[in-house]
Short mmCIF file of C-alpha atoms and ligand atoms in Angstrom, two decimals:
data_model
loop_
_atom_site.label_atom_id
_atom_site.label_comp_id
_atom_site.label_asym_id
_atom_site.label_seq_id
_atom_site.Cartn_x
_atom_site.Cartn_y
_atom_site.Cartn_z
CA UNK A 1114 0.00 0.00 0.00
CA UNK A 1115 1.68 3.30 -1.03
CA UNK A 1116 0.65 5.88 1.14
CA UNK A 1117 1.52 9.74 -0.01
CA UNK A 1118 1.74 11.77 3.68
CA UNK A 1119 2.00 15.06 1.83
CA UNK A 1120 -0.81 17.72 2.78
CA UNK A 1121 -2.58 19.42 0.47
CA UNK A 1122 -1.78 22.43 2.56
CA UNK A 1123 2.39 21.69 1.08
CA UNK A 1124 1.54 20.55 -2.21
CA UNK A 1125 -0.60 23.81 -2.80
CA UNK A 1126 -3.88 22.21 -4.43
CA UNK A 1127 -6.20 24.48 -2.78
CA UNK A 1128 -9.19 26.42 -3.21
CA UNK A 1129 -8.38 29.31 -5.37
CA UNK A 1130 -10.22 32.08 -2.78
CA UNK A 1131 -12.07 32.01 0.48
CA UNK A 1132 -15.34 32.43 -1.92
CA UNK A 1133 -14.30 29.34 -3.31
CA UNK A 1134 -14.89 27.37 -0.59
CA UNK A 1135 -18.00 29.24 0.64
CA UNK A 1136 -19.55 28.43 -2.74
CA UNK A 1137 -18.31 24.77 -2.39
CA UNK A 1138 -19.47 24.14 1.07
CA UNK A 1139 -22.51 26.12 0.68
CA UNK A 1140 -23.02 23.92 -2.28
CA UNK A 1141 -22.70 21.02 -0.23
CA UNK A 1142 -24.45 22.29 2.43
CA UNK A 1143 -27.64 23.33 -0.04
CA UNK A 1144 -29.32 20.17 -1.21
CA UNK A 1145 -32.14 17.79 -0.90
CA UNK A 1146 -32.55 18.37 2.95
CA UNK A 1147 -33.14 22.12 2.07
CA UNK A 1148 -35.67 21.99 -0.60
CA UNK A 1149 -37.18 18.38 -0.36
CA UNK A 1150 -36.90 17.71 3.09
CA UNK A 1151 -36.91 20.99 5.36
CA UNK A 1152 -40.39 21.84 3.54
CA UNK A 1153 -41.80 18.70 4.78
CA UNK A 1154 -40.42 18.16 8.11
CA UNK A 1155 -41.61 21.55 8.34
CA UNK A 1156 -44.82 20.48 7.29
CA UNK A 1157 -45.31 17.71 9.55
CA UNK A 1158 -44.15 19.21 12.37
CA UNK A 1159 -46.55 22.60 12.49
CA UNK A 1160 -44.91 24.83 10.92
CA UNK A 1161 -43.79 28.07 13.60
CA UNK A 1162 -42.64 26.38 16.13
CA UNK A 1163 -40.58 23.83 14.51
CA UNK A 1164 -38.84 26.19 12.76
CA UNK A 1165 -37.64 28.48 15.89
CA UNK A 1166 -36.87 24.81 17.00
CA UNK A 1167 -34.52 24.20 13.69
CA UNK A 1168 -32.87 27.58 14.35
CA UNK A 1169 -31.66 27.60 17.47
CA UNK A 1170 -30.42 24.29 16.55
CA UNK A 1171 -28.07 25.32 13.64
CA UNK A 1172 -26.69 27.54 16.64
CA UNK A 1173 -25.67 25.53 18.93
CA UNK A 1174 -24.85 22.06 17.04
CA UNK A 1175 -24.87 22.78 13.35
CA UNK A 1176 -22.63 25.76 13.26
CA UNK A 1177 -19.88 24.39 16.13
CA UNK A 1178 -19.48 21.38 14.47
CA UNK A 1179 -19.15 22.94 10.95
CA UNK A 1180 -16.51 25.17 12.86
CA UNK A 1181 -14.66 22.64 14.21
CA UNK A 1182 -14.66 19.96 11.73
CA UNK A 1183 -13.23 22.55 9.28
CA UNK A 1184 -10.48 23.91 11.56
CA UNK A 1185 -9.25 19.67 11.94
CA UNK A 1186 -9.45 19.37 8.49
CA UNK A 1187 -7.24 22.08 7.68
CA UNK A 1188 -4.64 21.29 10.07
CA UNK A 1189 -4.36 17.57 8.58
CA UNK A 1190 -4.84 19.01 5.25
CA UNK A 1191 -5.19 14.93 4.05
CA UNK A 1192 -8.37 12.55 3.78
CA UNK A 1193 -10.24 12.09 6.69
CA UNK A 1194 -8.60 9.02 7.95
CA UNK A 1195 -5.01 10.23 7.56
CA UNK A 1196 -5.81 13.39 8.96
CA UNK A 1197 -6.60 12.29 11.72
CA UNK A 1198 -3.96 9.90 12.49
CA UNK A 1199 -1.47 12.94 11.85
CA UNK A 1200 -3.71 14.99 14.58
CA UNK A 1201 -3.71 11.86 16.98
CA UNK A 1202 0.23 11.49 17.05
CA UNK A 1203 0.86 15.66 17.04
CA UNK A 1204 -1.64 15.92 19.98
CA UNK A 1205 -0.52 13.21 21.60
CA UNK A 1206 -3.94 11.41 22.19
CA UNK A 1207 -5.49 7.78 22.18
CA UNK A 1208 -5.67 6.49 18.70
CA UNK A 1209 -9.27 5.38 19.46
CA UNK A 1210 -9.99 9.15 17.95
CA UNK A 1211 -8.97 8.09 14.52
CA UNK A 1212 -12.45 6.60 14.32
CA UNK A 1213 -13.61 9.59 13.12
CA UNK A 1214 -11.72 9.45 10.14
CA UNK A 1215 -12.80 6.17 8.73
CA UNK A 1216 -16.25 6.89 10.01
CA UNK A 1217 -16.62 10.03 7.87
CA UNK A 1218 -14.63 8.10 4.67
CA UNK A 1219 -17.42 5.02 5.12
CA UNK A 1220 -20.37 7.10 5.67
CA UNK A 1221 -20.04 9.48 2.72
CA UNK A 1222 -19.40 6.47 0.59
CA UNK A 1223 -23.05 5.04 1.68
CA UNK A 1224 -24.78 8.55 1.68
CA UNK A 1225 -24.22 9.17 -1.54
CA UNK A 1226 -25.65 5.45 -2.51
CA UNK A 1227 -28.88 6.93 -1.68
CA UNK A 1228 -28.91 10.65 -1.98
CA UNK A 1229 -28.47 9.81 -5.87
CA UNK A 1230 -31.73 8.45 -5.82
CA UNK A 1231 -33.49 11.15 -4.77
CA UNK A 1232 -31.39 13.30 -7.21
CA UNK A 1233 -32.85 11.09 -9.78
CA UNK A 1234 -36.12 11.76 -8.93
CA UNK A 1235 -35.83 15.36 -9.39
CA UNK A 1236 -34.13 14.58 -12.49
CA UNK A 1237 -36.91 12.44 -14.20
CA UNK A 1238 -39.09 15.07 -12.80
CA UNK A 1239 -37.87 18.06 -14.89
CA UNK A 1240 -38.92 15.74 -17.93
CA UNK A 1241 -42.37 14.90 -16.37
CA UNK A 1242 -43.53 18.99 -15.71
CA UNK A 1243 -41.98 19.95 -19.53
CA UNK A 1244 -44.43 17.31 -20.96
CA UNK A 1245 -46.86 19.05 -19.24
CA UNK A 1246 -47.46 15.92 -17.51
CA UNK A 1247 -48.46 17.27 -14.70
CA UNK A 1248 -51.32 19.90 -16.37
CA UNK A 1249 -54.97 19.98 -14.89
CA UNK A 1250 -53.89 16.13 -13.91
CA UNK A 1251 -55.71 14.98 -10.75
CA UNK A 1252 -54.06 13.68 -7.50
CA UNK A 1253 -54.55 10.37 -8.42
CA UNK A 1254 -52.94 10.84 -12.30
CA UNK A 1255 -49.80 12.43 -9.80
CA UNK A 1256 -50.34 10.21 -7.18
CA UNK A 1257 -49.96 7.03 -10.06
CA UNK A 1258 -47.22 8.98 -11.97
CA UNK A 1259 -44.94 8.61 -8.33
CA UNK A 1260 -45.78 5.26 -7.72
CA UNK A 1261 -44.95 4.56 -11.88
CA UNK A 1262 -41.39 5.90 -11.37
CA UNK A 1263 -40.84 4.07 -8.13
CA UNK A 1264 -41.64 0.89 -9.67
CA UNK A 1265 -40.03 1.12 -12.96
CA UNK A 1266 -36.17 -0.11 -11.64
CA UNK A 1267 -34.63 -0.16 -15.15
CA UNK A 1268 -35.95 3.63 -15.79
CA UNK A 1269 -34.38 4.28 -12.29
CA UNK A 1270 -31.23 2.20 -12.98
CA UNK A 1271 -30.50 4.10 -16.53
CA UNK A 1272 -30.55 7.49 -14.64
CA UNK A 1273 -28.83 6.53 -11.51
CA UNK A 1274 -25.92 6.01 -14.00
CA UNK A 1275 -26.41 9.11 -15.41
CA UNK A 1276 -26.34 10.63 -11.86
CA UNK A 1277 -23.33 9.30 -10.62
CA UNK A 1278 -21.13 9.59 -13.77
CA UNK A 1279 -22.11 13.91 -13.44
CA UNK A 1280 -20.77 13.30 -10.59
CA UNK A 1281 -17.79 11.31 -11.01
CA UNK A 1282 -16.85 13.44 -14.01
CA UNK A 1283 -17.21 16.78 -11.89
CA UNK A 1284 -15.28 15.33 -9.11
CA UNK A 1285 -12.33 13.39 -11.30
CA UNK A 1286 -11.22 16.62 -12.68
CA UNK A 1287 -10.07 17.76 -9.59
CA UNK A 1288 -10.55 20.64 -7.24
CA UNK A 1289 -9.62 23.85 -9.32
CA UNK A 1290 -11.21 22.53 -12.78
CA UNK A 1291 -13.66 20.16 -11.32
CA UNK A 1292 -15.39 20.84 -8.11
CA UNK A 1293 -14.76 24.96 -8.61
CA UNK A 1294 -16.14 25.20 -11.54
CA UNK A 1295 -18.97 22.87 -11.05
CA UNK A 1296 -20.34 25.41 -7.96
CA UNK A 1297 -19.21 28.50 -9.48
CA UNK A 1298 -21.44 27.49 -12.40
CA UNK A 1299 -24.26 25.59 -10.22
CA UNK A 1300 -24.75 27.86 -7.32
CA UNK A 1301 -25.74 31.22 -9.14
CA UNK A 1302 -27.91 29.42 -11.17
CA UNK A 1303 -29.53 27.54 -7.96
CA UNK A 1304 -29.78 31.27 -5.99
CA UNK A 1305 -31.50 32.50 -9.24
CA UNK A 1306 -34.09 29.46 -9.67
CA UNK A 1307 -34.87 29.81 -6.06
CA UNK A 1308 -35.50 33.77 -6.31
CA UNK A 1309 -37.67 32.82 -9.45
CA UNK A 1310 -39.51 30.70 -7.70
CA UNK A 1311 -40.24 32.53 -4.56
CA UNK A 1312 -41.44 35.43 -6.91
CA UNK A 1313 -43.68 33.23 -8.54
CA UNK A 1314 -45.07 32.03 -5.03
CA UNK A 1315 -45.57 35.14 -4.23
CA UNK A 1316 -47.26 36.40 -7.07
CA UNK A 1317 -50.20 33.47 -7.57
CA UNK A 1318 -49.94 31.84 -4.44
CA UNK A 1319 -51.36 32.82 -0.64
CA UNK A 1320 -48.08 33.65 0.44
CA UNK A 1321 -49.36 35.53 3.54
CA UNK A 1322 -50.67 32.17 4.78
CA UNK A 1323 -47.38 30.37 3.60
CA UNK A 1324 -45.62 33.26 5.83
CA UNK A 1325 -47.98 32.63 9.22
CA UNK A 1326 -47.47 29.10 8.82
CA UNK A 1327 -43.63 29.02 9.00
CA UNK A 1328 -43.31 31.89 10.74
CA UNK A 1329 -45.92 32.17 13.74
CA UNK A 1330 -44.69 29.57 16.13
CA UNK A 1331 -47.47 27.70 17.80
CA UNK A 1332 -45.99 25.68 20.35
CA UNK A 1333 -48.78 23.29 20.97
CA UNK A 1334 -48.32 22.27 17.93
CA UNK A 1335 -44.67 20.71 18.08
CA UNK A 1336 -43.75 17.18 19.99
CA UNK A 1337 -40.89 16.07 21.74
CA UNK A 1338 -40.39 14.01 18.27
CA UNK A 1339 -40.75 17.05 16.14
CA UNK A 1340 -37.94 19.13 18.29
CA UNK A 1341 -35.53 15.62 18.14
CA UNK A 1342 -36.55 15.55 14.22
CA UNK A 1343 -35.40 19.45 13.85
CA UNK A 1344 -32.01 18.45 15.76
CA UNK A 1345 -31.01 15.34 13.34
CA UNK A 1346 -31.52 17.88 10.53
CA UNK A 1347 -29.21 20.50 11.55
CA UNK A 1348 -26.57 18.55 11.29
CA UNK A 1349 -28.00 16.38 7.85
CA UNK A 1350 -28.49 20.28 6.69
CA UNK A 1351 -24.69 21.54 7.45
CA UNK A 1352 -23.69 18.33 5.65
CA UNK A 1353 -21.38 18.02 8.95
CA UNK A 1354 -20.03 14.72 10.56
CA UNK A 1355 -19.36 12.49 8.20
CA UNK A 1356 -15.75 13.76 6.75
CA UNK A 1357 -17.37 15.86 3.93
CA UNK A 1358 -16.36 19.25 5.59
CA UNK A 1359 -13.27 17.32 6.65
CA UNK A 1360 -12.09 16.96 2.93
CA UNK A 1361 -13.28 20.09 1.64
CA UNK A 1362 -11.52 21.65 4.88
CA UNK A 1363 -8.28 20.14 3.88
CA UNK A 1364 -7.60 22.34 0.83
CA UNK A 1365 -8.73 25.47 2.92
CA UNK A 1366 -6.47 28.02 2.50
CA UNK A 1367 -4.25 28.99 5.74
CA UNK A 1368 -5.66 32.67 5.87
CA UNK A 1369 -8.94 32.54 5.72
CA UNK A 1370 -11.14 32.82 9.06
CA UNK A 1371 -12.79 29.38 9.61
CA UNK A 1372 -15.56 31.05 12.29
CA UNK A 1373 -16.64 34.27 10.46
CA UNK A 1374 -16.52 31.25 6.84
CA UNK A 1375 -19.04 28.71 8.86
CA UNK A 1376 -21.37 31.75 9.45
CA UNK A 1377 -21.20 32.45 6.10
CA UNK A 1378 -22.22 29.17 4.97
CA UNK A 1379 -24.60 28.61 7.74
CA UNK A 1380 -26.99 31.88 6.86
CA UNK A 1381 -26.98 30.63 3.29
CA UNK A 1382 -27.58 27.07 3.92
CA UNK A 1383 -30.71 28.50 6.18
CA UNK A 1384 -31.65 31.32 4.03
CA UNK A 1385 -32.55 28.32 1.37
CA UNK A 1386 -34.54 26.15 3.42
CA UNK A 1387 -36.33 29.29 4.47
CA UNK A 1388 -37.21 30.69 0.83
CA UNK A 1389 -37.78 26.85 -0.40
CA UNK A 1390 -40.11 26.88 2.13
CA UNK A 1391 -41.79 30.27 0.86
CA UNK A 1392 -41.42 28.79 -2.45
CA UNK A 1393 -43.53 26.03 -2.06
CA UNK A 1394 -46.11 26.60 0.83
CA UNK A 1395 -47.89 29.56 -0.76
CA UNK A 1396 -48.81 27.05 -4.05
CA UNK A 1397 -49.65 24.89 -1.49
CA UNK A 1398 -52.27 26.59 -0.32
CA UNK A 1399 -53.39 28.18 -2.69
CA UNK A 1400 -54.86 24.94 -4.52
CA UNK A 1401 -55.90 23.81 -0.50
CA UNK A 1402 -53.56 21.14 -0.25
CA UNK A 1403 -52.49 19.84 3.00
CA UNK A 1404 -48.68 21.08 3.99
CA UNK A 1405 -48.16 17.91 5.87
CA UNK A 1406 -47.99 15.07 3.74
CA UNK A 1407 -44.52 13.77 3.99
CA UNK A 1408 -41.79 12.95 1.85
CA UNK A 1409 -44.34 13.24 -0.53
CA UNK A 1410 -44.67 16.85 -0.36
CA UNK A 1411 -42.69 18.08 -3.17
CA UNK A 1412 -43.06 14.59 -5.77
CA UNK A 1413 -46.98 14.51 -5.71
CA UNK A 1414 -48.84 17.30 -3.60
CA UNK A 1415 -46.78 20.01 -5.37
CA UNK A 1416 -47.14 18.70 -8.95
CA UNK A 1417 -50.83 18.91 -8.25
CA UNK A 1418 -50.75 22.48 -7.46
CA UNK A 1419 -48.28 23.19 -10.88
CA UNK A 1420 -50.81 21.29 -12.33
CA UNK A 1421 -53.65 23.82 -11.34
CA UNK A 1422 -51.79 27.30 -12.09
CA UNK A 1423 -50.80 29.23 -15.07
CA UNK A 1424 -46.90 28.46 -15.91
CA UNK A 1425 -47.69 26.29 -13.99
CA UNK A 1426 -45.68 23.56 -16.64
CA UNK A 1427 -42.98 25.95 -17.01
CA UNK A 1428 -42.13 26.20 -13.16
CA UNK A 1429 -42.46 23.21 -12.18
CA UNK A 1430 -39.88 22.50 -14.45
CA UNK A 1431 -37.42 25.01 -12.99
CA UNK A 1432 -38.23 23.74 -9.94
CA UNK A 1433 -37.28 20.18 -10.59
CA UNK A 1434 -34.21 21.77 -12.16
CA UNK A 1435 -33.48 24.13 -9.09
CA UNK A 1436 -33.67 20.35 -7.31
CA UNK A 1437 -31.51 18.80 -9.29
CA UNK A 1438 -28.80 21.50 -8.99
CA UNK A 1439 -28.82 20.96 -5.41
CA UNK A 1440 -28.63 17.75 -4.91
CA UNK A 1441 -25.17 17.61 -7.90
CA UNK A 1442 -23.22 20.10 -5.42
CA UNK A 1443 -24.14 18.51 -2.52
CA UNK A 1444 -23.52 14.58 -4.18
CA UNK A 1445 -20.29 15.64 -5.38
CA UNK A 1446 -19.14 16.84 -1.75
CA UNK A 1447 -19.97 13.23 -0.87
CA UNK A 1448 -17.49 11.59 -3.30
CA UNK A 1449 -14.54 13.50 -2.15
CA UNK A 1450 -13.68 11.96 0.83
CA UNK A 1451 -13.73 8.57 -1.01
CA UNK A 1452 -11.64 9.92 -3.30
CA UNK A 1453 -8.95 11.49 -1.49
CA UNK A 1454 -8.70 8.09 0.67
CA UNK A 1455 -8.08 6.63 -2.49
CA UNK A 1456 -5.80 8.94 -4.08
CA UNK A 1457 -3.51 8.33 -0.55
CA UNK A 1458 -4.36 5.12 0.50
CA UNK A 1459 -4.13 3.20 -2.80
CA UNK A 1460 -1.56 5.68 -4.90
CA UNK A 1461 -3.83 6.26 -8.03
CA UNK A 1462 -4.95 9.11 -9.41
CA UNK A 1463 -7.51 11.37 -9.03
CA UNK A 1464 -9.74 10.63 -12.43
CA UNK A 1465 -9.32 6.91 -11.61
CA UNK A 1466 -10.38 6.89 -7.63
CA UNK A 1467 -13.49 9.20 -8.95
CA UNK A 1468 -14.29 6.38 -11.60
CA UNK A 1469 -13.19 3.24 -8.75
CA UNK A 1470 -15.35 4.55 -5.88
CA UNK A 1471 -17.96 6.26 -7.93
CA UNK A 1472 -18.54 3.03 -9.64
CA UNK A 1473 -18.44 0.80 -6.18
CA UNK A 1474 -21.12 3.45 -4.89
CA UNK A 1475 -23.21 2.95 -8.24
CA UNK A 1476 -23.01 -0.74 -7.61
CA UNK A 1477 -24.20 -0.36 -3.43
CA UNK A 1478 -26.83 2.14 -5.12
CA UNK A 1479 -28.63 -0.67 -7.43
CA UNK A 1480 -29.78 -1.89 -4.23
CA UNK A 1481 -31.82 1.28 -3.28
CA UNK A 1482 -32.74 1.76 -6.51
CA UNK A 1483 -34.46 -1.94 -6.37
CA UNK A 1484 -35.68 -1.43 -2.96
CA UNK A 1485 -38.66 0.56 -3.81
CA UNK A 1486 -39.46 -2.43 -6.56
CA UNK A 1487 -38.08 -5.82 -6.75
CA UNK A 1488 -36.43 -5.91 -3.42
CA UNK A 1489 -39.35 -3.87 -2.06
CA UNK A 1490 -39.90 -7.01 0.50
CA UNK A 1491 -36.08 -7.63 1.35
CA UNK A 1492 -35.23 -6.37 4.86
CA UNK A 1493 -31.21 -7.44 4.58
CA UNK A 1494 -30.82 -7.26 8.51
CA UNK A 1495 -34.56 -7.18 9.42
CA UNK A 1496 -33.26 -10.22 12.29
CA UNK A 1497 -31.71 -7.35 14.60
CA UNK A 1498 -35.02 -5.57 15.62
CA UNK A 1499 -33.08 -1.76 15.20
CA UNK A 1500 -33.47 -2.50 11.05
CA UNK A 1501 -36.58 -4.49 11.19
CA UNK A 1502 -38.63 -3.97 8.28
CA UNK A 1503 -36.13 -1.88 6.69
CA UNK A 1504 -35.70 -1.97 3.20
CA UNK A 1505 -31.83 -1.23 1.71
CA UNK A 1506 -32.94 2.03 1.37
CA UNK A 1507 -34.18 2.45 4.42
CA UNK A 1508 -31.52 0.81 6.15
CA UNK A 1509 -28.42 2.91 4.94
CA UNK A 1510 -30.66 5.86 5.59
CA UNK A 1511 -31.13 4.93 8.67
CA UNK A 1512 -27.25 4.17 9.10
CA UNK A 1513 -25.79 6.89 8.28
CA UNK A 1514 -28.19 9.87 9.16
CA UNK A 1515 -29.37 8.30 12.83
CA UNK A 1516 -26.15 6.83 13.37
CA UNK A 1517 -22.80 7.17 11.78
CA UNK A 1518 -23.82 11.45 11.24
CA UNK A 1519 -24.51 11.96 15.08
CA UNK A 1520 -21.85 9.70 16.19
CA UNK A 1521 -19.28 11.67 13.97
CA UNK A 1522 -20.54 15.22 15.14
CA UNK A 1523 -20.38 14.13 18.84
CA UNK A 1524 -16.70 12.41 18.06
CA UNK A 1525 -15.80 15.87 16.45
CA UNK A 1526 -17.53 17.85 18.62
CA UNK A 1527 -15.30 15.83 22.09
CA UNK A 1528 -12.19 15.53 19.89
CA UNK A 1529 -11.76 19.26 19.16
CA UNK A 1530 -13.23 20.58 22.19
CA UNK A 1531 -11.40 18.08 25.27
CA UNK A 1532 -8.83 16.26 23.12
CA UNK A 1533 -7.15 18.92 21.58
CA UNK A 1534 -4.68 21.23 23.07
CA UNK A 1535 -5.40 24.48 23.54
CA UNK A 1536 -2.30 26.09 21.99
CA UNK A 1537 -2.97 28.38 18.83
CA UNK A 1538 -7.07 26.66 18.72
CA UNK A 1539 -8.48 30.54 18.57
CA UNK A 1540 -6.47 31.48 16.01
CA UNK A 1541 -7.07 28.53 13.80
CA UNK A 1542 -10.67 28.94 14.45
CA UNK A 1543 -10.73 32.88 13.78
CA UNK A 1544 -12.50 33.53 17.35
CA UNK A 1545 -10.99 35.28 20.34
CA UNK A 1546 -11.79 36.61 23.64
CA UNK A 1547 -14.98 36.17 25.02
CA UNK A 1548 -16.33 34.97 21.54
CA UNK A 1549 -14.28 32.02 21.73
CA UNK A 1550 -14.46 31.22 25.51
CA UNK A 1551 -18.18 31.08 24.68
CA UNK A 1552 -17.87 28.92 21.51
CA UNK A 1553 -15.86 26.39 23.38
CA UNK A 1554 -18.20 26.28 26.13
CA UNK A 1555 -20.79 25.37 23.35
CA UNK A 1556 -18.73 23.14 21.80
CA UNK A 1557 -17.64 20.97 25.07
CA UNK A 1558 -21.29 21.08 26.82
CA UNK A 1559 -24.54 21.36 25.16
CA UNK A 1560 -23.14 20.00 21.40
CA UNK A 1561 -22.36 16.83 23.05
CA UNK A 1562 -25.68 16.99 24.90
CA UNK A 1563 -27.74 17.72 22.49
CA UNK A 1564 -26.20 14.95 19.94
CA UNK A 1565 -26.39 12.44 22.70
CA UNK A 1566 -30.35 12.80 23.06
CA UNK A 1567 -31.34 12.59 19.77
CA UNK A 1568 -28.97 9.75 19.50
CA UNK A 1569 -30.25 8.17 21.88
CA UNK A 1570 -33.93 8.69 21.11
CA UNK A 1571 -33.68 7.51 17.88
CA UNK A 1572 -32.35 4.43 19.18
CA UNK A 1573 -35.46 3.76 21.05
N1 LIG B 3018 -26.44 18.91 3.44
C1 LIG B 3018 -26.96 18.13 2.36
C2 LIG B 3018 -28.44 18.45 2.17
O1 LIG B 3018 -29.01 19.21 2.88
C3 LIG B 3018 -26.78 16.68 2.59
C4 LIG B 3018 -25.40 16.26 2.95
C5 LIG B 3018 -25.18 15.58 4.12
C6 LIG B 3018 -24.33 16.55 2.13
C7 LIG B 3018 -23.92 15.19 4.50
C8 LIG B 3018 -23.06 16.16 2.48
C9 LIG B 3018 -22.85 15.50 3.68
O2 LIG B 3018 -29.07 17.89 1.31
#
């Protein structure tokens, strides 16, 4: 096994500007959970009150984390895994810590096995509302048209591989002339689809409605579940724990200021989920459909309401496309990780450990393709009751975003906070004073809390 022990930080591959890497984690940040899933969680959970929940949240997990999982991935400046064995020997700690390394290079290697599919969805999607599929159709036309896709596992296996090789092409080419260009292309165009959209919204939906719903908190409304629910997606939502920030960290520039960069990325990541929420309530009722109707939310009840509106054909497509955008930046954040391990662990280069673990994530993701068809019945480990009933789908969701993603924030969250020493930690993370005496106080107390309970709730 050849193993190259040169940072990035030496060899100079960086990000070409601190807006670089704010467009690139923002990118990775911005995705499915923002558009698809904050809407209807949001939904589910009462609106108001859930979101003050989901706020305060990002505070004080999502945006320590993010801090602090940056800041170690700069200073190993390598893949996960060998970045952290450098910090373990210059710190002088237990190797047991270097679990977070192969933690975050395993679960973004099974994340993006199902992300894709979802990515796919949105894809077919854009196809569906330009046929004006979608037009004067009734819920159960939409409803069927859903179901149709799900079932179909060759139409779902021909664009998973278009998916993934976007992906793997974007990400082979490197981190100037792959990922760079990929988000200085993709995220204007996302900001601008999601404006459009929000315009639209407010235009020929009830937007005032849409605006009292996520924004006048009724706390009756939310349940111990919804606030645990809102916790689990900060962290899904800052893309944190799982080595993706790690890797994207590692080509961070020396200069740039890690704490006042998180913020950054934080207020856009929110700002989205905010406006994708004003985006999509106000058509929702205006055409008085329910807000709460699941994962299902933005695949069937919205298509209705396109379906009822003039433009309605032309939106929906650019909101399938806005979806799609997403969900490329944030999949191609998820590859990296695998990659660099590759590129250090097994010598090769970059264009080949893009093709090699994009192809072995392909391969894991025929499984969740077929899980919603053929394999709709298989529950691999359904004999240890945690993952009975669970489909492949469902059981690397379940793997990764209740377990491996909370388990790597609260490793991250211990490692940088009581493992580290304390010499030259403010400066690397940009904060000093009393701002960073109360960051770290954050950091070592209620992040760890607050992980551990939802942890440990969704356990039960
Ligand atoms: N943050 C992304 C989203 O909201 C998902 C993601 C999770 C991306 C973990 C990378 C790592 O869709």
């Amino acid at each position: 096994m050849s193993q190259s022990t040169q940072s990035h930080q030496q060899a100079d591959n960086l990000w070409s500007s601190r807006m670089a890497f704010i467009l690139a984690a923002a990118g990775s940040a911005v995705g499915l959970g923002n558009i698809w899933k904050f809407p209807y969680i949001t939904g589910e959970n009462g609106g108001g009150a859930f979101v003050l929940v989901y706020l305060a949240c990002i505070f004080l997990i999502g945006i320590p984390v993010l801090i602090a999982e940056t800041m170690i991935g700069r200073r190993g400046g390598q893949s996960p895994v060998a970045t952290m064995r450098t910090l373990t020997q210059s710190e002088g700690v237990s190797r047991g810590w270097r679990v977070i390394g192969w933690n975050g290079v395993i679960a973004s290697f099974l994340v993006l096995s199902f992300y894709a599919l979802i990515g796919v969805w949105a894809l077919v999607y854009i196809g569906k509302a330009a046929s004006g599929l979608f037009t004067g159709a009734d819920a159960e036309t939409i409803g069927g048209q859903f179901g149709g896709l799900l079932a179909n596992p060759w139409e779902l296996l021909l664009w998973h591989s278009v998916f993934m090789m976007i992906v793997v092409v974007i990400v082979g080419r490197g981190i100037r002339s792959g990922l760079e260009k990929a988000v200085n292309m993709l995220m204007p165009l996302l900001f601008l689809l999601l404006v459009v959209m929000v315009i639209y919204a407010m235009n020929s939906g009830s937007f005032g409605r849409a605006v009292s719903f996520m924004f006048s908190p009724d706390f009756s409304k939310l349940s111990t579940a919804g606030v645990l629910t809102a916790l689990g997606h900060a962290a899904f939502t800052l893309s944190i724990g799982i080595g993706v920030l790690m890797a994207y960290g590692s080509y961070l520039p020396k200069d740039v200021n890690i704490a006042r960069t998180a913020m950054t990325i934080a207020v856009l990541d929110t700002s989205v989920a905010l406006l994708a929420g004003l985006a999509i309530f106000p058509l929702v009722f205006a055409n008085g459909l329910e807000p709460g109707t699941g994962p299902g939310l933005i695949f069937v009840t919205l298509p209705l309401a396109f379906g009822q509106m003039s433009g309605g054909a032309l939106f929906g497509t650019l909101f399938f496309a806005l979806l799609l955008v997403a969900a490329i930046t944030s999949a191609i954040s998820m590859l990296e990780p695998v990659v660099e391990w590759l590129e250090e662990h097994k010598g090769v280069s970059r264009a080949k450990s893009a093709l090699g673990g994009g192809l072995a994530i392909w391969f894991i993701g025929i499984g969740t393709v077929l899980s919603f068809n053929v394999w709709e019945d298989l529950h691999p480990l359904g004999f240890i009751t945690l993952f009975e009933g669970k489909t492949v789908f469902d059981l690397l969701d379940f793997l990764v975003s209740n377990l491996m993603m909370p388990l790597g924030g609260l490793t991250i969250a211990l490692f940088a906070g009581w493992a580290m020493k304390r010499q030259g930690l403010a400066a690397d993370i940009g904060l000093q004073g009393g701002a960073y005496r109360a960051f770290m106080l954050v950091l070592r107390y209620l992040t760890p809390a607050g992980i551990t309970v939802v942890f440990l709730y969704n356990l039960i």
